[in-house]
C-alpha positions as a Markdown table, in Angstrom:
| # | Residue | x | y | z |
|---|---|---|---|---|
| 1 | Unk | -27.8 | 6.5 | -24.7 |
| 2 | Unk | -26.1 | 4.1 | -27.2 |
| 3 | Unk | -23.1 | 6.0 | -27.3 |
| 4 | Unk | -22.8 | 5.6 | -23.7 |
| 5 | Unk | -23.5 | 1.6 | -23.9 |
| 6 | Unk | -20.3 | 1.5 | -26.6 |
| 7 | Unk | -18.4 | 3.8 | -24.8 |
| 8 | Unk | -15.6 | 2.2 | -22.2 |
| 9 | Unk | -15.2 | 5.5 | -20.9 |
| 10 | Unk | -18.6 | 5.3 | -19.6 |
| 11 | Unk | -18.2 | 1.5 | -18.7 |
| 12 | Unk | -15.5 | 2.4 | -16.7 |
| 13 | Unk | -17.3 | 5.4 | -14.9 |
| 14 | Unk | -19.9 | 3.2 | -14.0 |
| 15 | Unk | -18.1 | 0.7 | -12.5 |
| 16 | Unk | -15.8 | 3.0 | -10.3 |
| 17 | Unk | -19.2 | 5.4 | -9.6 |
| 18 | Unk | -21.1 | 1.7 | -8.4 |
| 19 | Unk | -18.6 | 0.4 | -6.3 |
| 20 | Unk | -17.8 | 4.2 | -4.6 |
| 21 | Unk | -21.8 | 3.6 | -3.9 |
| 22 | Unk | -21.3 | 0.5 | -2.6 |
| 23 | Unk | -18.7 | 1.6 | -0.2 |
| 24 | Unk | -20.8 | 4.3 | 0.8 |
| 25 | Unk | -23.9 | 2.5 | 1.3 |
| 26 | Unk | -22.0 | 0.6 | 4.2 |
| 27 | Unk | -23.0 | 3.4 | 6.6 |
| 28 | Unk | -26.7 | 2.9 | 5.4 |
| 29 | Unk | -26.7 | -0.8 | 6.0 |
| 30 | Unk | -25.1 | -1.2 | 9.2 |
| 31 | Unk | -27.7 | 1.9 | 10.8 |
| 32 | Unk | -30.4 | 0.0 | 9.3 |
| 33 | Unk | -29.4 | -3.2 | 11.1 |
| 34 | Unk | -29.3 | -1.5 | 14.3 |
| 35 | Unk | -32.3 | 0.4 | 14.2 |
| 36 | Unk | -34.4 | -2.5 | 13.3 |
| 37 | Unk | -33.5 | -4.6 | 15.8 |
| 38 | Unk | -35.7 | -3.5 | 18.3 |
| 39 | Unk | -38.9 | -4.3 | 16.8 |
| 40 | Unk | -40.3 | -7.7 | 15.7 |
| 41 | Unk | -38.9 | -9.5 | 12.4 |
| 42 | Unk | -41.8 | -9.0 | 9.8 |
| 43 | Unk | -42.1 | -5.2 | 10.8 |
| 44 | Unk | -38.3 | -5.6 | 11.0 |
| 45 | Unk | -38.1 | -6.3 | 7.3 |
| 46 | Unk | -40.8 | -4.0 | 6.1 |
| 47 | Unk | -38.8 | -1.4 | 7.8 |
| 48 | Unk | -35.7 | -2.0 | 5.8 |
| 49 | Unk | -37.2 | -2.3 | 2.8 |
| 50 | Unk | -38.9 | 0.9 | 3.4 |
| 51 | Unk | -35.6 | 2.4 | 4.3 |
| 52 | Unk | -33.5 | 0.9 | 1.5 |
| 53 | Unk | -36.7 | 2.2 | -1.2 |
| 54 | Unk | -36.4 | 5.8 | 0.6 |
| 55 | Unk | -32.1 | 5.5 | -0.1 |
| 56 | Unk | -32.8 | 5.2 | -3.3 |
| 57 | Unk | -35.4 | 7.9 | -4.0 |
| 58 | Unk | -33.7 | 10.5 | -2.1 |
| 59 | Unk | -30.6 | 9.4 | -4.0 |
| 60 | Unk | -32.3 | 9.6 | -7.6 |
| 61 | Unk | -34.3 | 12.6 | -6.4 |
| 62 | Unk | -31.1 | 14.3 | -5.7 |
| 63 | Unk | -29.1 | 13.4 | -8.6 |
| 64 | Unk | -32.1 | 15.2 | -10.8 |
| 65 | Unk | -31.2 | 18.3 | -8.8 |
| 66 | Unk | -27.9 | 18.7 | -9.7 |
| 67 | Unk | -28.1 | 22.7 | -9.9 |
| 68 | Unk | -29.5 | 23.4 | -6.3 |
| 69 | Unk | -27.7 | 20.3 | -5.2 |
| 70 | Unk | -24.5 | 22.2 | -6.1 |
| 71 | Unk | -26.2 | 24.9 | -4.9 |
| 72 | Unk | -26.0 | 23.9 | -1.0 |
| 73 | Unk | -22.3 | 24.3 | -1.1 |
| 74 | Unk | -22.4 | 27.3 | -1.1 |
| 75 | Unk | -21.7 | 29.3 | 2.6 |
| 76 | Unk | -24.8 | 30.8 | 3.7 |
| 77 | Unk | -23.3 | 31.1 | 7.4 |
| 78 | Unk | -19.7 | 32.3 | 8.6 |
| 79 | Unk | -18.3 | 32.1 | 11.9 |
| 80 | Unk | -15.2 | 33.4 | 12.9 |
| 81 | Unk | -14.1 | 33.5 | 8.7 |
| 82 | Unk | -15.1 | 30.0 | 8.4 |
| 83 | Unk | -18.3 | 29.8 | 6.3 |
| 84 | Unk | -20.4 | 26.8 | 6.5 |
| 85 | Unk | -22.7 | 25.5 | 3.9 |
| 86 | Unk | -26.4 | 24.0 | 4.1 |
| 87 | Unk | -24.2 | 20.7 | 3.0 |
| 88 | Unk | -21.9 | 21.1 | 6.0 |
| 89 | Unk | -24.8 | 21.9 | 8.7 |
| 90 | Unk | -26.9 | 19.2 | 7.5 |
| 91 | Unk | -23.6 | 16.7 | 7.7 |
| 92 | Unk | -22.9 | 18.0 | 11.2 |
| 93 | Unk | -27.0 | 17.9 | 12.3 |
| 94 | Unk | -26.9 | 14.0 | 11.0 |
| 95 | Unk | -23.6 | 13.0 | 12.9 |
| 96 | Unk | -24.8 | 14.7 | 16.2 |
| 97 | Unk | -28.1 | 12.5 | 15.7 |
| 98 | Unk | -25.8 | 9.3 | 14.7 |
| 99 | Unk | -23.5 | 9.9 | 18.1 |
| 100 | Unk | -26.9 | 10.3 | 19.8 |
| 101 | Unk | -28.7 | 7.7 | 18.6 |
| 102 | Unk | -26.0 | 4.8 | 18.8 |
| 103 | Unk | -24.6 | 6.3 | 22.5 |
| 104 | Unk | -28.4 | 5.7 | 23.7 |
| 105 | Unk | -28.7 | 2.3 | 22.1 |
| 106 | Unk | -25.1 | 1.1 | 23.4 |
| 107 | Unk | -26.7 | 3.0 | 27.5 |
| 108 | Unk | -29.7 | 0.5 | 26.8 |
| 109 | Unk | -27.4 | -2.5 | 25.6 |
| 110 | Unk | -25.1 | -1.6 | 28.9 |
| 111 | Unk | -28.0 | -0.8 | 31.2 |
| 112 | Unk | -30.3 | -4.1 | 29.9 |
| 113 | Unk | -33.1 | -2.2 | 31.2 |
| 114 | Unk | -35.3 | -1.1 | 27.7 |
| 115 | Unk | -35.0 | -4.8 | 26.3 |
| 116 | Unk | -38.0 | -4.7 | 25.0 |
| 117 | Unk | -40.1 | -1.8 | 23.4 |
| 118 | Unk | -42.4 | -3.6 | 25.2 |
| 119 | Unk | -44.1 | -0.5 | 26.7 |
| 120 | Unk | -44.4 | 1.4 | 23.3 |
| 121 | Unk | -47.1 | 0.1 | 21.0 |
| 122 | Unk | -46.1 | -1.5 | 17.9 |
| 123 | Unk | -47.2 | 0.9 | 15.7 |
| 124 | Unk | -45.6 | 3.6 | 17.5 |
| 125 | Unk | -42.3 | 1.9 | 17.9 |
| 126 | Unk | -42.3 | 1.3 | 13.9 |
| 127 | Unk | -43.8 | 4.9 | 13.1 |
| 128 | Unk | -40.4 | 6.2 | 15.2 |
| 129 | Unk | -38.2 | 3.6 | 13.4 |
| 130 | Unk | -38.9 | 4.8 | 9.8 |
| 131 | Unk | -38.8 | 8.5 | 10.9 |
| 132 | Unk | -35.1 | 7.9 | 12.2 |
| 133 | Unk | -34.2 | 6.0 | 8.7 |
| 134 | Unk | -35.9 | 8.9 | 6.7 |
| 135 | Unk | -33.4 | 11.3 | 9.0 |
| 136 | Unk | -30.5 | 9.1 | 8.1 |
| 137 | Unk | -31.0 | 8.7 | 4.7 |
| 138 | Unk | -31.5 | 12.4 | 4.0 |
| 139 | Unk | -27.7 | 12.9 | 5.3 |
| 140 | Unk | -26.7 | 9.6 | 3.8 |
| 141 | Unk | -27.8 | 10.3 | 0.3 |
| 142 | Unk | -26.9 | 14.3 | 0.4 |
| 143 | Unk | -23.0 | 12.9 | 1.3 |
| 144 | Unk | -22.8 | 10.3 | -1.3 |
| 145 | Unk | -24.5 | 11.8 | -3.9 |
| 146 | Unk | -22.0 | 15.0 | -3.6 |
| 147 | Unk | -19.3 | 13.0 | -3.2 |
| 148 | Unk | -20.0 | 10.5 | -6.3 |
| 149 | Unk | -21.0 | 13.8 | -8.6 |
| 150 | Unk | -17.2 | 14.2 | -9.8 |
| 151 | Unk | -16.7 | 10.6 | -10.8 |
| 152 | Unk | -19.1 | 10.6 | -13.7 |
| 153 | Unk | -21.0 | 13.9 | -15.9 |
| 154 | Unk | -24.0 | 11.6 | -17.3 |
| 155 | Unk | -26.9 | 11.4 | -15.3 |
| 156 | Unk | -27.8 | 8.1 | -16.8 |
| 157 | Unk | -24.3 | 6.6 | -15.5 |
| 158 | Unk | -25.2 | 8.3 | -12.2 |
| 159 | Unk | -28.7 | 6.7 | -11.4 |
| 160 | Unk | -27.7 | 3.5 | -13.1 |
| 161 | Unk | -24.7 | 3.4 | -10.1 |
| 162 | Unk | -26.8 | 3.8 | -7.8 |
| 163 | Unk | -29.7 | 1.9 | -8.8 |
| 164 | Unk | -27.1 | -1.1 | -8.5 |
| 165 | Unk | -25.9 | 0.0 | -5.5 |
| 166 | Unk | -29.5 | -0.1 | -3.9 |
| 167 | Unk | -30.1 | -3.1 | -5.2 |
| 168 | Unk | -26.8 | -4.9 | -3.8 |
| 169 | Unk | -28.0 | -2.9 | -0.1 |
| 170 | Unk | -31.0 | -4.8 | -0.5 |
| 171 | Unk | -29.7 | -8.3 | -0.8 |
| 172 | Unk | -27.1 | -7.2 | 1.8 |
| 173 | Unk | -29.4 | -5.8 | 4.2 |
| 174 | Unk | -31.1 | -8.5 | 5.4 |
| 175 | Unk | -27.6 | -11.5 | 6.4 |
| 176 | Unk | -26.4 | -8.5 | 8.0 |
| 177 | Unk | -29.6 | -7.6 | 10.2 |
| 178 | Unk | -29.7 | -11.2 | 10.9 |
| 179 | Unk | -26.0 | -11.8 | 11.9 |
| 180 | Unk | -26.1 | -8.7 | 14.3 |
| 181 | Unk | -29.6 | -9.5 | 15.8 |
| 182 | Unk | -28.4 | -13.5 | 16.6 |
| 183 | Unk | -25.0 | -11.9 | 17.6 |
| 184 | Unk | -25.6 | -9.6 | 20.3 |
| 185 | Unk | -21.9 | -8.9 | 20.9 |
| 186 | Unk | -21.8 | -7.5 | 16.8 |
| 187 | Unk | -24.6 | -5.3 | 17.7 |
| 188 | Unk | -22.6 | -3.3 | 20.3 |
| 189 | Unk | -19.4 | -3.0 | 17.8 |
| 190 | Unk | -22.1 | -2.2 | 15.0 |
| 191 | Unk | -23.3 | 1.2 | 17.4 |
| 192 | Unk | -19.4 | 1.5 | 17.9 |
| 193 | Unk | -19.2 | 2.6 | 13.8 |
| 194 | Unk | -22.0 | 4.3 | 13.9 |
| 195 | Unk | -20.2 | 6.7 | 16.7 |
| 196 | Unk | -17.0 | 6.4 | 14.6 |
| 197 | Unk | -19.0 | 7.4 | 11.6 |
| 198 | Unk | -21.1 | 10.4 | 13.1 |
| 199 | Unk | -17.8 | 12.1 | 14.4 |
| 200 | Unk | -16.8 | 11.7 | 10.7 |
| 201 | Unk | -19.9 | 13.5 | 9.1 |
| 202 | Unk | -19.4 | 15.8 | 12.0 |
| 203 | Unk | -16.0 | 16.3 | 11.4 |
| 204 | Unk | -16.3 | 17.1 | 7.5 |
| 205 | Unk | -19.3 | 19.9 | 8.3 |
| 206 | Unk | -17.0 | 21.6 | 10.1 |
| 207 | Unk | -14.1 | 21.1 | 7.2 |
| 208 | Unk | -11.8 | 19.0 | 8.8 |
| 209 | Unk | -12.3 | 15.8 | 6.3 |
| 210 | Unk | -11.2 | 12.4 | 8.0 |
| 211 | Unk | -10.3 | 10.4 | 4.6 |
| 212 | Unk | -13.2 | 7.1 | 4.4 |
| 213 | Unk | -10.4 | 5.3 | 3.7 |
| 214 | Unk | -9.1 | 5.0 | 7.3 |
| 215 | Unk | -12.8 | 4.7 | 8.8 |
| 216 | Unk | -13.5 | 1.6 | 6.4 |
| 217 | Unk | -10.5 | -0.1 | 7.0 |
| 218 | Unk | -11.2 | 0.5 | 10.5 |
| 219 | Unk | -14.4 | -0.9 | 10.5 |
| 220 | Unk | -13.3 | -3.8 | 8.1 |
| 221 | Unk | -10.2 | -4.7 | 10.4 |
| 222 | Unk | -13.0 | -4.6 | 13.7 |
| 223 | Unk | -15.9 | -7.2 | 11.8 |
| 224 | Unk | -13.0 | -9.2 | 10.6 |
| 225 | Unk | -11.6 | -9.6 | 14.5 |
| 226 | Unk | -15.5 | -9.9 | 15.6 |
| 227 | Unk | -16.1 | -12.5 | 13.2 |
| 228 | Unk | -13.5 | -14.5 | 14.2 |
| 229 | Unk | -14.4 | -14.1 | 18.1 |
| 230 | Unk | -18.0 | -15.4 | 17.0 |
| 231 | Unk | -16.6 | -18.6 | 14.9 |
| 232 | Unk | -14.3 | -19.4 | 17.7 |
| 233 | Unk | -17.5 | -19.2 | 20.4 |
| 234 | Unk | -19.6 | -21.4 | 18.0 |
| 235 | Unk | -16.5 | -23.5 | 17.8 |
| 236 | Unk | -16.1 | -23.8 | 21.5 |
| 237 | Unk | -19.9 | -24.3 | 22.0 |
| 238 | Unk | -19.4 | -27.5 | 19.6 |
| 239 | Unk | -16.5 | -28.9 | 21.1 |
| 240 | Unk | -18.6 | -28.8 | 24.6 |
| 241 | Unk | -21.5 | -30.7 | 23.6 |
């Protein structure tokens, strides 16, 4: 342990392994702000800290499983000489769920006709919440966990990146679930990613990799022209009064 707090090497690892985790934590952050915003604020923010506390253990858990984690690479199932692993069935199971779940919620945003959970219990609606976050995470983690395993070989350097990364999510979480729930217009370009992102997950289970590069600077360039629409409407909203 002390030769990795003197070592730069390991420094170095760290940062490059935290702020990969960072990147990758985007998708986490932007489905928990959807998914939430359909139930009141205090269950709201127990939710995401549930989910954000679940990220991280499934991340931890699968970081101290290395061996089988490796393991899932493996094909186990070939179709026409293309051999698909438990990795690349579980990445194509979460981005059909993703498209799923974000087409529905953009029908009930077009439709405005399930405003309100109104006719699901509380506890149901919140039970249902946290069983979709637990889905997401599972694919969440198991994609940035394999992807991050290359950039570092300690597992202290490994659970320390994403420990920081969690805890970065965390602060994040919550301006973000705020903006898009007082924002309704950021809501429908938020589900718009999460389509964008489940034909990428989709897309890499069946081995045709979309670089993240292009979908994050996709994203980026999209909030960055929403943003602006949204200071110009507050502007405009001043200037009236």
């Amino acid at each position: 342990m002390i030769d990795l707090l003197t070592s730069a090497e390991a420094w170095a690892a760290l940062l490059t392994l935290t702020a990969l985790e960072i990147v990758l934590g985007i998708d986490n952050v932007i489905f928990l702000s959807v998914i939430v915003s359909r139930i009141p604020a205090p269950q709201a923010k127990r939710a995401r800290q549930i989910g954000l506390l679940l990220a991280l253990v499934f991340r931890i858990v699968l970081l101290s499983i290395l061996v089988w984690l490796i393991g899932l690479t493996e094909p186990v199932v070939t179709i026409k000489s293309v051999g698909f692993s438990w990795r690349d069935i579980i990445l194509i199971a979460g981005g059909l769920f993703l498209i799923g779940k974000a087409t529905h919620e953009i029908h009930a945003e077009v439709e405005a006709g399930e405003q309100g959970d109104d006719s699901v219990p509380r506890a149901s609606a919140f039970f249902w919440v946290i069983v979709q976050i637990i889905v997401i995470d599972m694919v969440f983690s198991l994609d940035s966990i394999i992807t991050a395993i290359g950039m570092a070989q300690d597992l202290e350097i490994m659970i320390a990146a994403v420990v920081i990364a969690c805890v970065i999510m965390y602060v994040s979480s919550g301006p973000v679930a705020r903006f898009v729930a007082e924002h309704p217009t950021t809501k429908m370009l938020a589900l718009a990613f999460l389509v964008l992102i489940g034909v990428a997950l989709v897309a890499d289970g069946f081995k045709f990799h979309i670089p993240r590069g292009y979908i994050y600077f996709a994203i980026l360039f999209a909030a960055a022209v929403e943003f602006f629409n949204v200071l110009a409407k507050r502007n405009r909203r001043k200037a009236a009064k």
